[in-house]
CSV table of C-alpha atoms in Angstrom, one decimal:
chain,number,residue,atom,x,y,z
A,18,MET,CA,79.3,-143.5,27.2
A,19,GLN,CA,76.9,-146.5,27.6
A,20,ALA,CA,75.1,-144.9,30.6
A,21,SER,CA,73.8,-142.0,28.4
A,22,ARG,CA,72.8,-144.0,25.2
A,23,ILE,CA,69.4,-143.5,23.7
A,24,LEU,CA,67.4,-146.1,21.7
A,25,PHE,CA,64.8,-145.0,19.1
A,26,VAL,CA,62.3,-147.6,17.9
A,27,ASP,CA,60.2,-146.7,14.8
A,28,ASP,CA,59.1,-148.7,11.7
A,29,ASP,CA,60.1,-145.8,9.3
A,30,PRO,CA,63.8,-146.0,8.4
A,31,ASN,CA,63.8,-142.4,7.1
A,32,ILE,CA,62.7,-141.1,10.5
A,33,LEU,CA,65.3,-143.1,12.3
A,34,ALA,CA,68.0,-141.9,9.9
A,35,GLY,CA,66.8,-138.3,10.6
A,36,TYR,CA,67.1,-138.8,14.4
A,37,GLN,CA,70.7,-140.1,13.9
A,38,ARG,CA,71.7,-137.1,11.7
A,39,SER,CA,70.2,-134.5,13.9
A,40,LEU,CA,71.2,-135.9,17.3
A,41,ARG,CA,74.5,-137.6,16.8
A,42,LYS,CA,76.6,-134.6,17.8
A,43,ARG,CA,74.9,-134.4,21.3
A,44,PHE,CA,73.8,-138.0,22.0
A,45,SER,CA,74.8,-141.6,21.5
A,46,VAL,CA,71.9,-143.0,19.4
A,47,ALA,CA,70.9,-146.6,18.5
A,48,THR,CA,67.9,-147.5,16.4
A,49,ALA,CA,65.6,-150.4,15.8
A,50,LEU,CA,62.9,-150.8,13.0
A,51,ASN,CA,60.4,-152.7,15.1
A,52,ALA,CA,59.6,-153.7,18.7
A,53,ASP,CA,61.2,-157.1,18.5
A,54,LEU,CA,64.5,-155.7,17.3
A,55,GLY,CA,64.3,-153.0,20.0
A,56,LEU,CA,63.8,-155.7,22.7
A,57,SER,CA,66.7,-157.7,21.3
A,58,LEU,CA,68.9,-154.6,21.4
A,59,ILE,CA,68.0,-154.0,25.0
A,60,GLU,CA,69.0,-157.5,25.9
A,61,SER,CA,72.2,-157.6,23.8
A,62,GLU,CA,73.5,-154.0,24.1
A,63,GLY,CA,71.5,-152.5,27.0
A,64,PRO,CA,70.7,-151.1,29.3
A,65,PHE,CA,69.9,-147.8,27.6
A,66,ALA,CA,69.4,-144.6,29.6
A,67,VAL,CA,66.4,-143.6,27.4
A,68,VAL,CA,64.1,-145.5,25.0
A,69,VAL,CA,61.9,-143.5,22.6
A,70,ALA,CA,59.2,-145.5,20.8
A,71,ASP,CA,56.7,-144.7,18.1
A,72,MET,CA,53.1,-145.6,18.9
A,73,GLN,CA,51.9,-146.9,15.5
A,74,MET,CA,54.1,-149.9,14.6
A,75,PRO,CA,53.1,-153.2,12.9
A,76,GLY,CA,52.7,-156.1,15.3
A,77,THR,CA,53.7,-154.9,18.7
A,78,ASN,CA,52.7,-151.2,19.2
A,79,GLY,CA,54.6,-148.6,21.2
A,80,VAL,CA,52.7,-149.0,24.4
A,81,GLN,CA,53.1,-152.8,24.3
A,82,PHE,CA,56.8,-152.4,23.5
A,83,LEU,CA,57.4,-149.9,26.4
A,84,ARG,CA,55.7,-152.2,28.8
A,85,LYS,CA,58.0,-155.1,27.8
A,86,ALA,CA,61.0,-152.7,27.9
A,87,GLN,CA,60.2,-151.8,31.4
A,88,GLU,CA,60.2,-155.4,32.5
A,89,LYS,CA,63.7,-155.9,30.9
A,90,ALA,CA,65.2,-152.6,32.0
A,91,PRO,CA,63.2,-150.9,34.8
A,92,GLU,CA,65.6,-148.0,35.3
A,93,THR,CA,65.5,-147.0,31.6
A,94,VAL,CA,63.4,-143.8,31.1
A,95,ARG,CA,60.7,-144.2,28.5
A,96,LEU,CA,59.4,-141.7,26.0
A,97,MET,CA,56.5,-142.0,23.5
A,98,LEU,CA,56.5,-140.3,20.0
A,99,THR,CA,53.3,-140.5,18.0
A,100,GLY,CA,51.1,-138.7,15.5
A,101,ASN,CA,48.0,-140.0,17.3
A,102,ALA,CA,47.5,-137.5,20.1
A,103,ASP,CA,44.1,-138.7,21.4
A,104,GLN,CA,43.6,-138.9,25.1
A,105,LYS,CA,43.1,-142.7,25.2
A,106,THR,CA,46.6,-143.2,23.6
A,107,ALA,CA,48.2,-140.9,26.0
A,108,MET,CA,46.6,-142.6,29.0
A,109,GLU,CA,47.7,-146.0,27.8
A,110,ALA,CA,51.2,-144.8,27.2
A,111,VAL,CA,51.4,-143.4,30.8
A,112,ASN,CA,49.6,-146.2,32.6
A,113,GLU,CA,50.8,-149.2,30.7
A,114,GLY,CA,54.2,-148.1,29.3
A,115,HIS,CA,55.0,-145.9,32.3
A,116,VAL,CA,56.4,-143.2,30.0
A,117,PHE,CA,58.2,-140.2,31.4
A,118,SER,CA,57.2,-137.9,28.6
A,119,PHE,CA,54.6,-138.0,25.8
A,120,LEU,CA,55.5,-136.2,22.5
A,121,THR,CA,53.4,-135.7,19.4
A,122,LYS,CA,54.6,-135.7,15.8
A,123,PRO,CA,55.9,-133.7,14.2
A,124,CYS,CA,58.2,-132.8,17.0
A,125,SER,CA,60.8,-130.1,16.4
A,126,PRO,CA,64.5,-130.9,16.9
A,127,GLU,CA,64.6,-128.4,19.7
A,128,ASN,CA,61.7,-129.9,21.6
A,129,LEU,CA,63.0,-133.4,21.1
A,130,GLU,CA,66.5,-132.5,22.4
A,131,LEU,CA,64.9,-130.8,25.4
A,132,ALA,CA,62.9,-133.9,26.2
A,133,LEU,CA,65.9,-136.1,25.8
A,134,GLU,CA,67.9,-133.9,28.2
A,135,ARG,CA,65.2,-134.1,30.8
A,136,ALA,CA,64.9,-137.8,30.3
A,137,LEU,CA,68.7,-138.2,30.8
A,138,ASN,CA,68.6,-136.1,33.9
A,139,GLN,CA,65.8,-138.3,35.2
A,140,HIS,CA,67.8,-141.4,34.5
A,141,ARG,CA,70.8,-140.0,36.4
A,142,LEU,CA,68.5,-139.3,39.4
A,143,VAL,CA,67.1,-142.8,39.3
A,144,MET,CA,70.5,-144.4,39.2
A,145,ALA,CA,71.9,-142.2,41.9
A,146,GLU,CA,68.9,-143.0,44.2
A,147,LYS,CA,69.4,-146.7,43.4
A,148,GLU,CA,73.1,-146.6,44.3
A,149,LEU,CA,72.4,-144.7,47.5
A,150,LEU,CA,69.7,-147.2,48.5
A,151,GLU,CA,71.9,-150.2,47.7
A,152,ASN,CA,74.8,-148.8,49.6
A,153,THR,CA,72.7,-147.9,52.6
A,154,LEU,CA,71.0,-151.2,52.5
A,155,ASN,CA,74.2,-153.2,52.3
A,156,GLY,CA,75.7,-151.2,55.0
A,157,ALA,CA,72.8,-151.6,57.4
A,158,ILE,CA,72.8,-155.4,56.8
A,159,LYS,CA,76.5,-155.7,57.4
A,160,VAL,CA,76.2,-153.8,60.7
A,161,LEU,CA,73.4,-156.2,61.8
A,162,THR,CA,75.3,-159.3,60.8
A,163,ASP,CA,78.6,-158.1,62.3
A,164,VAL,CA,76.8,-157.3,65.6
A,165,LEU,CA,75.4,-160.9,65.6
A,166,SER,CA,78.8,-162.4,64.8
A,167,MET,CA,80.4,-160.5,67.7
A,168,ILE,CA,77.6,-161.3,70.2
A,169,ASP,CA,77.1,-165.0,69.3
A,170,SER,CA,79.4,-166.6,66.8
A,171,LYS,CA,77.5,-169.9,66.9
A,172,THR,CA,74.2,-168.2,66.0
A,173,PHE,CA,76.0,-166.3,63.2
A,174,GLY,CA,77.4,-169.5,61.9
A,175,MET,CA,73.9,-171.0,61.7
A,176,ALA,CA,72.9,-168.0,59.6
A,177,GLU,CA,75.9,-168.4,57.3
A,178,ARG,CA,75.1,-172.1,56.8
A,179,LEU,CA,71.5,-171.3,56.2
A,180,ARG,CA,72.4,-168.8,53.6
A,181,GLU,CA,74.4,-171.4,51.7
A,182,GLU,CA,71.5,-173.8,51.7
A,183,VAL,CA,69.1,-171.1,50.5
A,184,ARG,CA,71.5,-170.2,47.6
A,185,ALA,CA,71.4,-173.8,46.5
A,186,VAL,CA,67.6,-174.1,46.7
A,187,ALA,CA,67.1,-170.7,45.0
A,188,ALA,CA,69.5,-171.6,42.1
A,189,TRP,CA,68.0,-175.0,41.7
A,190,PHE,CA,64.4,-173.8,41.4
A,191,ASN,CA,65.1,-170.5,39.8
A,192,ILE,CA,63.3,-168.5,42.5
A,193,SER,CA,62.4,-165.0,41.6
A,194,ARG,CA,63.7,-162.2,43.9
A,195,ALA,CA,66.0,-164.8,45.4
A,196,TRP,CA,67.9,-161.9,47.1
A,197,GLU,CA,65.0,-161.5,49.5
A,198,LEU,CA,65.2,-165.1,50.6
A,199,GLU,CA,68.9,-165.0,50.9
A,200,LEU,CA,68.7,-161.9,53.1
A,201,GLY,CA,65.9,-163.5,55.1
A,202,ALA,CA,68.2,-166.4,55.8
A,203,MET,CA,71.1,-164.2,56.7
A,204,LEU,CA,69.0,-162.1,59.1
A,205,SER,CA,66.8,-165.0,60.4
A,206,GLN,CA,68.7,-165.3,63.6
A,207,ILE,CA,69.1,-161.6,64.4
A,208,GLY,CA,66.3,-161.7,66.9
A,209,TYR,CA,68.6,-163.7,69.2
A,210,VAL,CA,70.2,-160.4,70.2
A,211,SER,CA,67.1,-159.9,72.3
A,212,ILE,CA,67.6,-163.2,74.2
A,213,PRO,CA,69.6,-163.2,77.5
A,214,PRO,CA,72.9,-165.2,77.0
A,215,ILE,CA,72.0,-167.4,79.9
A,216,VAL,CA,68.9,-168.6,78.1
A,217,ILE,CA,70.8,-169.4,75.0
A,218,GLU,CA,73.4,-171.4,77.0
A,219,LYS,CA,70.6,-173.4,78.6
A,220,ILE,CA,69.3,-174.3,75.1
A,221,ARG,CA,72.7,-175.4,73.9
A,222,ALA,CA,73.3,-177.4,77.1
A,223,GLY,CA,70.0,-179.2,76.6
A,224,LEU,CA,68.5,-177.9,79.9
A,225,SER,CA,64.8,-177.4,80.5
A,226,LEU,CA,63.4,-173.9,79.9
A,227,THR,CA,60.9,-172.1,82.1
A,228,GLY,CA,57.6,-170.9,80.5
A,229,VAL,CA,58.9,-167.4,80.3
A,230,GLU,CA,62.1,-168.5,78.6
A,231,LYS,CA,60.2,-170.6,76.1
A,232,ASP,CA,58.0,-167.6,75.2
A,233,MET,CA,61.2,-165.5,74.6
A,234,ILE,CA,62.5,-168.1,72.1
A,235,ALA,CA,59.1,-168.4,70.4
A,236,ARG,CA,59.0,-164.7,69.9
A,237,MET,CA,62.5,-164.4,68.6
A,238,PRO,CA,61.4,-164.2,64.9
A,239,GLN,CA,59.1,-161.4,65.7
A,240,ALA,CA,61.8,-159.5,67.5
A,241,GLY,CA,64.1,-159.9,64.4
A,242,ALA,CA,61.4,-158.8,62.0
A,243,ALA,CA,60.8,-155.7,64.1
A,244,LEU,CA,64.5,-154.8,63.8
A,245,ILE,CA,64.6,-155.4,60.0
A,246,SER,CA,61.4,-153.5,59.3
A,247,ASN,CA,63.2,-150.3,60.3
A,248,ILE,CA,65.4,-150.6,57.1
A,249,PRO,CA,63.8,-149.1,54.0
A,250,ARG,CA,62.7,-151.6,51.2
A,251,LEU,CA,63.1,-154.6,53.5
A,252,GLN,CA,59.5,-155.1,54.5
A,253,SER,CA,59.2,-158.4,52.5
A,254,VAL,CA,62.4,-159.7,54.1
A,255,ALA,CA,61.0,-158.8,57.5
A,256,GLU,CA,57.9,-160.8,56.8
A,257,ILE,CA,60.0,-163.8,55.8
A,258,VAL,CA,61.8,-163.6,59.2
A,259,ARG,CA,58.6,-163.0,61.1
A,260,TYR,CA,56.9,-166.2,59.8
A,261,GLN,CA,60.0,-168.5,59.7
A,262,ALA,CA,58.7,-170.6,62.6
A,263,LYS,CA,55.0,-170.5,61.7
A,264,ASN,CA,53.5,-174.0,60.9
A,265,PHE,CA,51.8,-174.6,57.6
A,266,ASP,CA,48.6,-175.5,59.4
A,267,GLY,CA,48.5,-172.1,61.0
A,268,THR,CA,49.7,-173.1,64.5
A,269,GLY,CA,52.6,-171.2,66.1
A,270,LEU,CA,53.5,-167.6,66.1
A,271,PRO,CA,52.6,-165.0,65.0
A,272,ASN,CA,49.0,-166.0,66.1
A,273,ASP,CA,47.2,-164.1,63.3
A,274,GLY,CA,45.1,-166.7,61.6
A,275,PHE,CA,47.5,-167.1,58.6
A,276,SER,CA,48.0,-170.6,57.3
A,277,GLY,CA,49.0,-172.5,54.2
A,278,GLU,CA,49.9,-170.3,51.2
A,279,ASP,CA,49.1,-167.1,53.2
A,280,ILE,CA,52.5,-167.6,54.8
A,281,PRO,CA,55.2,-166.1,52.7
A,282,ILE,CA,56.9,-168.7,50.5
A,283,GLY,CA,60.3,-167.6,51.7
A,284,ALA,CA,59.3,-168.3,55.3
A,285,ARG,CA,58.0,-171.7,54.3
A,286,ILE,CA,61.3,-172.5,52.7
A,287,LEU,CA,63.3,-171.3,55.8
A,288,ARG,CA,61.0,-173.4,58.0
A,289,VAL,CA,62.2,-176.6,56.3
A,290,LEU,CA,65.9,-175.6,56.0
A,291,ILE,CA,66.3,-174.3,59.6
A,292,ASP,CA,64.9,-177.6,61.0
A,293,LEU,CA,67.1,-179.5,58.6
A,294,LEU,CA,70.2,-177.8,59.9
A,295,LYS,CA,69.1,-178.3,63.5
A,296,ALA,CA,68.7,-182.0,62.9
A,297,GLU,CA,72.2,-182.2,61.4
A,298,SER,CA,73.6,-180.3,64.4
A,299,ALA,CA,72.1,-183.1,66.5
A,300,LYS,CA,74.2,-185.6,64.4
A,301,LYS,CA,71.3,-186.9,62.3
A,302,SER,CA,71.9,-187.7,58.6
A,303,ARG,CA,70.1,-185.6,56.0
A,304,LEU,CA,68.0,-188.7,55.1
A,305,GLU,CA,67.0,-189.3,58.7
A,306,ALA,CA,66.0,-185.6,59.0
A,307,PHE,CA,63.8,-185.6,55.9
A,308,THR,CA,62.2,-188.9,57.0
A,309,GLU,CA,61.2,-187.4,60.4
A,310,MET,CA,60.1,-184.1,58.8
A,311,ARG,CA,57.8,-185.9,56.4
A,312,GLN,CA,56.0,-187.5,59.4
A,313,SER,CA,55.4,-184.1,61.1
A,314,SER,CA,51.9,-183.4,59.8
A,315,GLY,CA,50.9,-179.8,59.6
A,316,ARG,CA,54.3,-178.4,60.3
A,317,TYR,CA,55.7,-177.9,56.8
A,318,ASP,CA,54.4,-177.0,53.3
A,319,PRO,CA,54.3,-180.5,51.7
A,320,ASN,CA,55.2,-179.1,48.3
A,321,VAL,CA,58.2,-177.2,49.7
A,322,LEU,CA,59.3,-180.2,51.7
A,323,GLN,CA,59.1,-182.4,48.6
A,324,ALA,CA,60.9,-179.9,46.4
A,325,ILE,CA,63.8,-179.4,48.9
A,326,ALA,CA,64.0,-183.2,49.5
A,327,ALA,CA,64.3,-183.7,45.7
A,328,ARG,CA,67.0,-181.1,45.5
A,329,PHE,CA,69.1,-182.7,48.3
A,330,ASP,CA,68.4,-186.2,47.2
A,331,ILE,CA,70.3,-185.3,44.0
A,332,PHE,CA,73.0,-183.8,46.2
A,333,LEU,CA,73.2,-186.9,48.3
A,334,GLY,CA,73.6,-189.0,45.2
A,335,GLN,CA,76.8,-187.3,44.2
A,336,ALA,CA,80.0,-189.1,45.0
A,337,PRO,CA,81.9,-187.6,47.9
A,338,ASP,CA,85.2,-186.0,47.0
A,339,GLY,CA,87.0,-187.4,50.0
A,340,SER,CA,88.3,-184.0,51.0
A,341,GLU,CA,89.5,-183.8,54.6
A,342,PRO,CA,89.8,-180.8,56.9
A,343,LYS,CA,93.1,-179.0,56.7
A,344,GLN,CA,95.2,-177.8,59.7
A,345,ILE,CA,97.0,-174.5,59.7
A,346,VAL,CA,98.7,-172.3,62.2
A,347,PHE,CA,96.5,-169.4,63.6
A,348,ALA,CA,98.7,-166.8,61.9
A,349,ASP,CA,97.6,-168.3,58.5
A,350,LEU,CA,93.9,-168.0,59.2
A,351,GLN,CA,92.4,-165.7,56.6
A,352,VAL,CA,89.1,-164.0,55.7
A,353,GLY,CA,87.0,-166.5,53.8
A,354,HIS,CA,88.2,-169.6,55.6
A,355,VAL,CA,85.5,-171.9,57.0
A,356,LEU,CA,86.2,-173.5,60.3
A,357,ALA,CA,86.1,-177.3,60.4
A,358,ARG,CA,86.5,-177.4,64.2
A,359,ASP,CA,85.8,-175.1,67.1
A,360,ILE,CA,88.4,-172.5,68.0
A,361,ARG,CA,89.3,-172.1,71.7
A,362,THR,CA,91.7,-170.1,73.8
A,363,LYS,CA,94.6,-171.9,75.4
A,364,GLU,CA,92.6,-172.0,78.6
A,365,GLY,CA,89.8,-173.9,76.8
A,366,THR,CA,87.3,-171.0,76.4
A,367,LEU,CA,85.1,-171.5,73.3
A,368,LEU,CA,85.5,-168.5,70.9
A,369,MET,CA,84.0,-169.7,67.6
A,370,THR,CA,82.3,-172.9,66.5
A,371,ALA,CA,82.9,-175.1,63.5
A,372,GLY,CA,81.0,-174.0,60.4
A,373,ASN,CA,81.7,-170.3,60.8
A,374,LYS,CA,83.0,-168.5,57.8
A,375,ILE,CA,85.7,-166.0,58.8
A,376,SER,CA,84.8,-162.4,58.1
A,377,PRO,CA,87.1,-159.4,58.7
A,378,ILE,CA,85.4,-158.6,62.1
A,379,LEU,CA,85.5,-162.2,63.3
A,380,LEU,CA,89.2,-162.4,62.3
A,381,GLN,CA,89.9,-159.3,64.3
A,382,LYS,CA,88.0,-160.7,67.3
A,383,LEU,CA,90.1,-163.9,67.2
A,384,ARG,CA,93.4,-161.9,66.9
A,385,ASN,CA,92.4,-159.8,70.0
A,386,PHE,CA,91.9,-163.0,72.0
A,387,ALA,CA,95.2,-164.4,70.6
A,388,GLU,CA,97.0,-161.4,72.0
A,389,LEU,CA,95.3,-161.6,75.4
A,390,SER,CA,95.3,-165.3,76.1
A,391,GLY,CA,96.5,-167.2,73.1
A,392,ILE,CA,94.7,-169.6,70.7
A,393,GLN,CA,94.9,-173.4,70.7
A,394,GLU,CA,96.7,-174.6,67.6
A,395,PRO,CA,96.5,-176.0,65.0
A,396,VAL,CA,93.4,-174.4,63.6
A,397,TRP,CA,91.3,-176.7,61.4
A,398,ILE,CA,89.6,-175.3,58.3
A,399,GLN,CA,87.5,-176.8,55.5
A,400,PRO,CA,89.3,-177.5,52.2
A,401,ASN,CA,88.7,-175.1,49.3
């Protein structure tokens, strides 16, 4: 079973052969004669549950190898075997290689098997915790986004479109930890649950806001960040949401003195993309939007603005495919469809705006309204 495989790395082929003979009845063992081969095996055949490395190897030593192995497979449990049992070696192995156990040569088969069993148990605990955290995290995020989609489908649609833009930018520039930026995009509008509906309607109708109402909108990102920060492991995502409206020159909220590159890079990217989508909602072309944004001194990170403009200049240079929206009967509307036009009840009440991607909970909401008051047909969706 791949989940319980063990990799031994040692420059002595006789020692590796001995490990295979003595351990093959209890463990699935792979071997490598040096650090480079070990790293190649981790990439091609990994991840391994446990990696055991000898300290003294030509070229890359055991500590250096384990440090690189951790970068490639952080959940793998690492053990060190060496005949050099001095304190400095042990400290390097623990601090740099982040080893779970430090064993000295010669190590009896019984002690080695016991150490491997403990390492495998540790790996099972690590993977179980990871699965629990991922399931909890995904569940919490789904609840938040479902709540937003039920309360305000237009705001949810904005978050959906923003996530798609973020995916394109992250893929184009190979952004590390892109999942944080994508979550930041998806949850960027969650703070709107704290805004009274009448204020949101005034914004969409183009009406003037009172000073108190303007302050509510300005503090929306901070309200969203406060909600997200309650979820374990999402502090960095909360910071992206918190600073999404902060200007590059330091003006705007939060008023904490941060400016320039002190502002999280994810927030600086969202600052550009959110304003881009708002401009497009106002019927401006992408070219017009970028032209105006370049003239807004101090608002955007100029490097981010230039990079995103380059990404979408290439996009704009592609030939359009000429695809037209498709009309269907409401009964054929499915999860995954993207609305090309608003959906309204037969009485004209707006239920969902164009651009929304149909999720299970949104589809159920529309079906409930269809049973109560009927839906205007046909329904227009974007082509696949």
